[in-house]
Coordinates of N, CA and C in Angstrom, one line a residue:
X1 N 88.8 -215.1 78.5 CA 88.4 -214.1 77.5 C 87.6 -214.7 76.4
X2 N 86.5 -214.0 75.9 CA 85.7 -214.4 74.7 C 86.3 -214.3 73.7
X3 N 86.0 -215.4 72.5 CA 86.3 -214.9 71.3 C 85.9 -213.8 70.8
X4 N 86.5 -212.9 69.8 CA 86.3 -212.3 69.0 C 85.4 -212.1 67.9
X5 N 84.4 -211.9 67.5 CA 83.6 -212.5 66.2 C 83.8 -211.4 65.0
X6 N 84.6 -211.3 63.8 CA 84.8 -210.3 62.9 C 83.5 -210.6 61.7
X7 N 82.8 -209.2 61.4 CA 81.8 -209.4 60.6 C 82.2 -208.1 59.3
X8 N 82.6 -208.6 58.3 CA 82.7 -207.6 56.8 C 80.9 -207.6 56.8
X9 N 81.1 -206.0 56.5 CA 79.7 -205.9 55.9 C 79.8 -205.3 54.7
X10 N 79.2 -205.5 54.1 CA 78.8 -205.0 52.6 C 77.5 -204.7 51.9
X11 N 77.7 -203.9 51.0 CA 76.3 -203.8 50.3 C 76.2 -204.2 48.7
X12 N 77.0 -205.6 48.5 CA 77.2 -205.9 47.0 C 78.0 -205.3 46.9
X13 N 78.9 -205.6 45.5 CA 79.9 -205.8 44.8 C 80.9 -207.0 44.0
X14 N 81.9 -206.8 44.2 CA 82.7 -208.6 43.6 C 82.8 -209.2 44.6
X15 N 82.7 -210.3 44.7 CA 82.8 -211.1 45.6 C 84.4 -211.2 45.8
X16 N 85.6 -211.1 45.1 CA 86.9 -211.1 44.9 C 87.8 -210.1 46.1
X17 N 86.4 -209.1 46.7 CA 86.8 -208.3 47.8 C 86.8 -209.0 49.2
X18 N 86.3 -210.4 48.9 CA 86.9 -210.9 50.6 C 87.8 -211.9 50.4
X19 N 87.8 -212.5 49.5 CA 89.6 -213.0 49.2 C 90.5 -212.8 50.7
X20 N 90.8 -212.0 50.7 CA 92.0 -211.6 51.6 C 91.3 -211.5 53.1
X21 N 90.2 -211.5 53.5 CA 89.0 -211.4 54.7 C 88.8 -212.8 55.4
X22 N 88.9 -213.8 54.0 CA 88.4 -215.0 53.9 C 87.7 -215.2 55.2
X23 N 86.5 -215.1 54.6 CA 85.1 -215.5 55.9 C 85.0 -217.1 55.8
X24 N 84.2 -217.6 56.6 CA 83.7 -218.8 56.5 C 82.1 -219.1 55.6
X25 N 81.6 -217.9 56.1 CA 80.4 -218.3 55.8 C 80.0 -216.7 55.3
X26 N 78.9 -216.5 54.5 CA 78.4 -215.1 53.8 C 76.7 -215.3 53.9
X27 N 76.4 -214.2 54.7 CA 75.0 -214.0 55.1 C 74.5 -212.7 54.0
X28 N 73.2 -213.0 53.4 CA 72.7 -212.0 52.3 C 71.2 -212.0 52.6
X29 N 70.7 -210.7 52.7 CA 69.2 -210.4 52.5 C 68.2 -211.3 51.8
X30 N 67.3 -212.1 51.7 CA 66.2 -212.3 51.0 C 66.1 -211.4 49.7
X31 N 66.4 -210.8 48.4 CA 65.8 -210.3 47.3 C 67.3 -208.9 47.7
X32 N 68.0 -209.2 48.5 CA 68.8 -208.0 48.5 C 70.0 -208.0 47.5
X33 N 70.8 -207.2 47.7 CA 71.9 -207.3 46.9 C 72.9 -208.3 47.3
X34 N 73.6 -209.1 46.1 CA 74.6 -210.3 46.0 C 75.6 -209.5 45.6
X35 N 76.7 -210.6 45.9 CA 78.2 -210.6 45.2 C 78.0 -211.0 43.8
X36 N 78.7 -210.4 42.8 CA 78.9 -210.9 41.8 C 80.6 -211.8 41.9
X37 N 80.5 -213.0 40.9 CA 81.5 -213.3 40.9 C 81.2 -215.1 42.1
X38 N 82.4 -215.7 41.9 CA 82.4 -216.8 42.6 C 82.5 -216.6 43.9
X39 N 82.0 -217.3 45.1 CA 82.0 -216.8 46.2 C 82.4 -218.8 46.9
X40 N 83.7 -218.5 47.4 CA 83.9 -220.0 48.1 C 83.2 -220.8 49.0
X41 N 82.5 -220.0 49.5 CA 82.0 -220.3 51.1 C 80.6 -220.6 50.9
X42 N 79.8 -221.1 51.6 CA 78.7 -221.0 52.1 C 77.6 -219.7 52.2
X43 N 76.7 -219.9 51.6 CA 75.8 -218.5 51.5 C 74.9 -219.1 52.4
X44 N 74.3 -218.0 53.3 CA 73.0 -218.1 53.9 C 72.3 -217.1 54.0
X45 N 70.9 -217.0 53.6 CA 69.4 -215.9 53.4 C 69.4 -215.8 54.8
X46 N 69.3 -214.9 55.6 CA 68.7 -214.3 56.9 C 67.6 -213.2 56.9
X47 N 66.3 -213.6 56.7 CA 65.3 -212.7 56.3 C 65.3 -211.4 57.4
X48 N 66.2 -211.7 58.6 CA 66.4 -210.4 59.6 C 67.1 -209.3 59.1
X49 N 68.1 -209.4 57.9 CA 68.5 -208.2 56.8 C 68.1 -208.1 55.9
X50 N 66.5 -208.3 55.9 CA 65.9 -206.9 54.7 C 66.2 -205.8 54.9
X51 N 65.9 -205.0 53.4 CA 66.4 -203.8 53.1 C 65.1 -202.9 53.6
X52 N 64.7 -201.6 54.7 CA 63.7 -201.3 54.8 C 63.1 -200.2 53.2
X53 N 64.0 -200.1 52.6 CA 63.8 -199.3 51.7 C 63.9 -198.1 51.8
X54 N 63.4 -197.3 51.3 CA 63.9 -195.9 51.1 C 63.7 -195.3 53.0
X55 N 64.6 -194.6 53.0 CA 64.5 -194.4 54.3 C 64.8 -193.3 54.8
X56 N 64.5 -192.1 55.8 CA 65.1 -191.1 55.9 C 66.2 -190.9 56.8
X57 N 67.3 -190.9 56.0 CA 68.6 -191.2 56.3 C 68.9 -189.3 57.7
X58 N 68.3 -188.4 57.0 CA 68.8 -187.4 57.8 C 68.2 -187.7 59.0
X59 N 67.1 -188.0 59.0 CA 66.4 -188.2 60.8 C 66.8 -188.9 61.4
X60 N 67.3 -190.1 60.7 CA 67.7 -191.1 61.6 C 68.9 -190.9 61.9
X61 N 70.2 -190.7 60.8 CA 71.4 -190.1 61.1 C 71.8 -188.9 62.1
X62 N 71.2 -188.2 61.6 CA 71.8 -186.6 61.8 C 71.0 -186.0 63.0
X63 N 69.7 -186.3 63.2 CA 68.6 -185.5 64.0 C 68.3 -186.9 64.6
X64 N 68.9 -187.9 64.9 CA 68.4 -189.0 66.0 C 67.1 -189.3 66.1
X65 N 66.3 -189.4 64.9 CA 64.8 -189.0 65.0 C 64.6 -191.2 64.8
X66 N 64.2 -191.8 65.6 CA 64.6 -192.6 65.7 C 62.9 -193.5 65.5
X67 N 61.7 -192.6 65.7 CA 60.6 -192.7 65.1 C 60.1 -192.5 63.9
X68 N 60.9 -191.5 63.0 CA 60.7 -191.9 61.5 C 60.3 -193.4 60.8
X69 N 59.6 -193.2 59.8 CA 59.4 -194.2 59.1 C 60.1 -194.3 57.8
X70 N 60.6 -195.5 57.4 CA 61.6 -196.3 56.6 C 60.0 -196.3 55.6
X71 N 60.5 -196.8 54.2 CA 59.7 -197.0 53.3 C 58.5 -198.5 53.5
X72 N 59.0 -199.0 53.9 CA 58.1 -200.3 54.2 C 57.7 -200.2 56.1
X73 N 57.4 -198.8 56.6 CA 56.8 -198.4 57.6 C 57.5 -198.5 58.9
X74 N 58.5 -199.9 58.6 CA 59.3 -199.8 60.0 C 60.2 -198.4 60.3
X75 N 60.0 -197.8 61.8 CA 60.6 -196.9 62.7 C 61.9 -197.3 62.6
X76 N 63.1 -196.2 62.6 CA 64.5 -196.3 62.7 C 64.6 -197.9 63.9
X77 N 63.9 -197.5 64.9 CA 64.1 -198.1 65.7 C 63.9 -199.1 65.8
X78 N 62.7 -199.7 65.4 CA 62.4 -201.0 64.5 C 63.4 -202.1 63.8
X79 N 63.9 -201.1 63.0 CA 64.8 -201.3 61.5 C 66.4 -201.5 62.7
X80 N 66.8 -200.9 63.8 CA 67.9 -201.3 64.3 C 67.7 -202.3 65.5
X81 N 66.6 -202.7 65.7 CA 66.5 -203.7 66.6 C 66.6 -204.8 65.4
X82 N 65.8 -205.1 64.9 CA 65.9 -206.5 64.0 C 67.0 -206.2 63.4
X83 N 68.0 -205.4 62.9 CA 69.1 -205.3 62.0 C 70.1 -206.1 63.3
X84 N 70.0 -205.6 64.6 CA 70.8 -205.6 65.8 C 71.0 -206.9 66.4
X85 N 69.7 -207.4 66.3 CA 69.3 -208.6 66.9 C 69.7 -209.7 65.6
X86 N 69.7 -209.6 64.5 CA 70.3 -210.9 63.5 C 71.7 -210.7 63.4
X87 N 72.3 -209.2 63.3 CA 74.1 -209.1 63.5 C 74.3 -209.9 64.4
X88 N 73.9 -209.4 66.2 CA 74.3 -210.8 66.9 C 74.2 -211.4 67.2
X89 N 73.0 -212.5 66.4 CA 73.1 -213.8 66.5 C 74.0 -214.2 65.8
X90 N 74.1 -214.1 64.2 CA 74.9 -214.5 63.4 C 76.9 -214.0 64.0
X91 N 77.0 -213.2 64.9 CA 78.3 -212.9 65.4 C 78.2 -213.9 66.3
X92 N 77.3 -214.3 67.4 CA 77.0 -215.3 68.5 C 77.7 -216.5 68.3
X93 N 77.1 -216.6 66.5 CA 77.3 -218.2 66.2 C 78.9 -218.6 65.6
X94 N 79.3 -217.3 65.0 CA 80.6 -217.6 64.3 C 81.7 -217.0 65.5
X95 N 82.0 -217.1 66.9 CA 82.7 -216.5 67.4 C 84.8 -216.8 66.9
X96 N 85.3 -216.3 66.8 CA 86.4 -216.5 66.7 C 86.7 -216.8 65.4
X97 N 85.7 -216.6 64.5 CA 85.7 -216.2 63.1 C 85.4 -215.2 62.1
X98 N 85.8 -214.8 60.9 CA 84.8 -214.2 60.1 C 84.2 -214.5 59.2
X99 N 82.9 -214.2 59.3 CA 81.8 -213.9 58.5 C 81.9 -212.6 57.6
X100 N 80.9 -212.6 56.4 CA 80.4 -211.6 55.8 C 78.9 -211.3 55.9
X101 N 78.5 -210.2 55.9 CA 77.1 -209.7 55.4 C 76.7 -209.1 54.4
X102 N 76.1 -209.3 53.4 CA 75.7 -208.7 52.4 C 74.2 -207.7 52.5
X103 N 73.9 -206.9 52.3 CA 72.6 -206.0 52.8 C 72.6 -204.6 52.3
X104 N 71.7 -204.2 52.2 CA 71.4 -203.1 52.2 C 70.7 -202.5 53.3
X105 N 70.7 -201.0 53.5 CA 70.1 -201.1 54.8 C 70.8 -201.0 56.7
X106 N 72.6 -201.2 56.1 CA 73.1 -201.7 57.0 C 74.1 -200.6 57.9
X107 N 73.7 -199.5 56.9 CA 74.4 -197.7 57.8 C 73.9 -197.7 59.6
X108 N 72.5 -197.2 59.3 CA 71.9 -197.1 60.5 C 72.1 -198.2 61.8
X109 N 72.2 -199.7 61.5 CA 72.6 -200.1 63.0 C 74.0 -200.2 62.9
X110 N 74.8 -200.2 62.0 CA 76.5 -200.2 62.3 C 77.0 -198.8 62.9
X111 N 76.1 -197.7 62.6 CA 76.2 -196.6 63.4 C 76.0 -196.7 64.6
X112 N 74.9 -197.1 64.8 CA 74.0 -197.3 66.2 C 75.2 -197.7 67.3
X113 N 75.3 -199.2 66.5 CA 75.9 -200.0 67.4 C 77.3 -200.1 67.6
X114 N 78.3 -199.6 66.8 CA 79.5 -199.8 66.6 C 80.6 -198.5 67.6
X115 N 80.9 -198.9 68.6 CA 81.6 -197.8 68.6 C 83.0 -197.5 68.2
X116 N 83.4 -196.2 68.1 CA 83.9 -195.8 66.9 C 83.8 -195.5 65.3
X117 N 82.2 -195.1 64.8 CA 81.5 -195.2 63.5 C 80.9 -194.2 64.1
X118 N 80.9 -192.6 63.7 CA 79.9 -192.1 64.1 C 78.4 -192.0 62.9
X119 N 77.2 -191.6 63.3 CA 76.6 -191.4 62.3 C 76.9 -190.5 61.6
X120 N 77.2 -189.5 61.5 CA 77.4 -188.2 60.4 C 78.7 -188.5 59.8
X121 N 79.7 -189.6 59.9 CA 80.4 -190.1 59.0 C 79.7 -191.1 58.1
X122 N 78.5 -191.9 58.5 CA 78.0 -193.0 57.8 C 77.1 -192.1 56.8
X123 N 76.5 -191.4 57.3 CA 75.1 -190.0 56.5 C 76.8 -189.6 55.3
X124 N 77.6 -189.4 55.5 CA 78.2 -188.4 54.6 C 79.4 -189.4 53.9
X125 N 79.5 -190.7 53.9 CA 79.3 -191.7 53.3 C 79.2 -193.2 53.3
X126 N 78.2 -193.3 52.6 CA 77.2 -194.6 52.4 C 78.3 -195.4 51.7
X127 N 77.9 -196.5 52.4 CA 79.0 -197.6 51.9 C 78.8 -198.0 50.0
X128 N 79.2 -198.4 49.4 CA 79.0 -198.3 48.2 C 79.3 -199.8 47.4
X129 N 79.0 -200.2 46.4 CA 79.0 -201.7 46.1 C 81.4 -201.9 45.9
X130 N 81.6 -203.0 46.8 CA 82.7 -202.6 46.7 C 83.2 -202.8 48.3
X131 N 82.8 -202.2 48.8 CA 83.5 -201.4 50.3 C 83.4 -202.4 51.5
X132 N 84.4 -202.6 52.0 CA 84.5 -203.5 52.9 C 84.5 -202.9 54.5
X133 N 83.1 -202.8 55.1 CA 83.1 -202.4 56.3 C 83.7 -203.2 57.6
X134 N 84.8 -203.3 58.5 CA 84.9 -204.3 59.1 C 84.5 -203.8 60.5
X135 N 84.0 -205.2 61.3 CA 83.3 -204.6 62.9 C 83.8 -206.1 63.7
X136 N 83.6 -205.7 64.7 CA 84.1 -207.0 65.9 C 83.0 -206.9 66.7
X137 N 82.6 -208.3 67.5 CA 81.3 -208.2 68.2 C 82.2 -209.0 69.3
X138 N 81.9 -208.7 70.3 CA 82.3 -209.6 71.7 C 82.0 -209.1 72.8
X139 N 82.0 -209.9 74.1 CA 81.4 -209.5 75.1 C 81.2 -207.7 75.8
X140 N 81.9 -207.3 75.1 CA 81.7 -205.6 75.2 C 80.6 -205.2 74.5
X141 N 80.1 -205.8 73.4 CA 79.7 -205.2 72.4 C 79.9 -205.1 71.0
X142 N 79.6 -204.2 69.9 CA 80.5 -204.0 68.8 C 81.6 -202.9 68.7
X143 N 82.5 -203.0 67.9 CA 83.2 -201.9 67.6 C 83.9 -202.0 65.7
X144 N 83.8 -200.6 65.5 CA 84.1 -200.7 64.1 C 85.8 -200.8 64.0
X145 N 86.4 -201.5 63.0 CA 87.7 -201.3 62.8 C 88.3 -200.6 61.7
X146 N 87.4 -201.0 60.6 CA 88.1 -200.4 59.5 C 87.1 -200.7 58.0
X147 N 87.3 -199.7 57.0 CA 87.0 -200.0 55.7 C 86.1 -199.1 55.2
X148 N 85.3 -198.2 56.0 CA 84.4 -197.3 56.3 C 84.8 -196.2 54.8
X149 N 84.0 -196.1 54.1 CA 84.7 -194.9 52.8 C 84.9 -193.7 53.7
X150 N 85.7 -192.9 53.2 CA 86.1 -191.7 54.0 C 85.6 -190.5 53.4

């Protein structure tokens, strides 16, 4: 059986929220949002979680419109392949641990990809600086566990 790979995502906040998660290592966007506060671990820039910027959340969410354009031009689809393809590498590499992700940006492929997350729960709440999304990546795939605001 494969290890497990558990990934907290986040969109900023205190860093004091993975305390109890304790990751190994904490992956953050290029110019994105950080933790405030002391962070034990290892940080690493993964320029595969930029933020595409303003984006339209109903098309992509709600109406599957998966061709819209994000503010910096990339298509939903675009924006969930590279979001898709750096989650699992970075799950690939820490298997049987957890990691954090810091990002903005990070509704639309945890939707995509997670099963058990639907989108019209992520559209009707957006993670918020604080919130601890948790997901598991392994030879199935992803699946969401918990932390999701309600």
């Amino acid at each position: 059986m494969m290890c497990v790979a558990r990934v907290l995502c986040l969109a900023g906040g205190d860093a004091a929220v993975l305390t109890a998660h304790r990751p190994v290592r904490v992956y953050v966007a290029p110019d994105g949002p950080r933790l405030t506060g002391a962070v034990e671990v290892p940080v690493e820039e993964r320029a595969g979680l930029v933020d595409p910027g303003a984006a339209p959340r109903d098309r992509w969410l709600l109406a599957g419109d998966m061709s819209a354009p994000a503010a910096n031009g990339e298509s939903g689809q675009q924006v969930l392949d590279r979001f898709g393809a750096t989650l699992a590498e970075i799950a690939e590499r820490h298997r049987g641990q957890t990691v954090a992700v810091v990002a903005g940006g990070l509704e639309l492929p945890l939707a995509a990809l997670c099963a058990g997350l639907s989108p019209a729960r992520v559209h009707a709440a957006p993670l918020a600086d604080g919130d601890v999304a948790v997901a598991e990546y392994n030879a199935d795939g992803w699946r969401y566990v918990s932390g999701w605001p309600a």
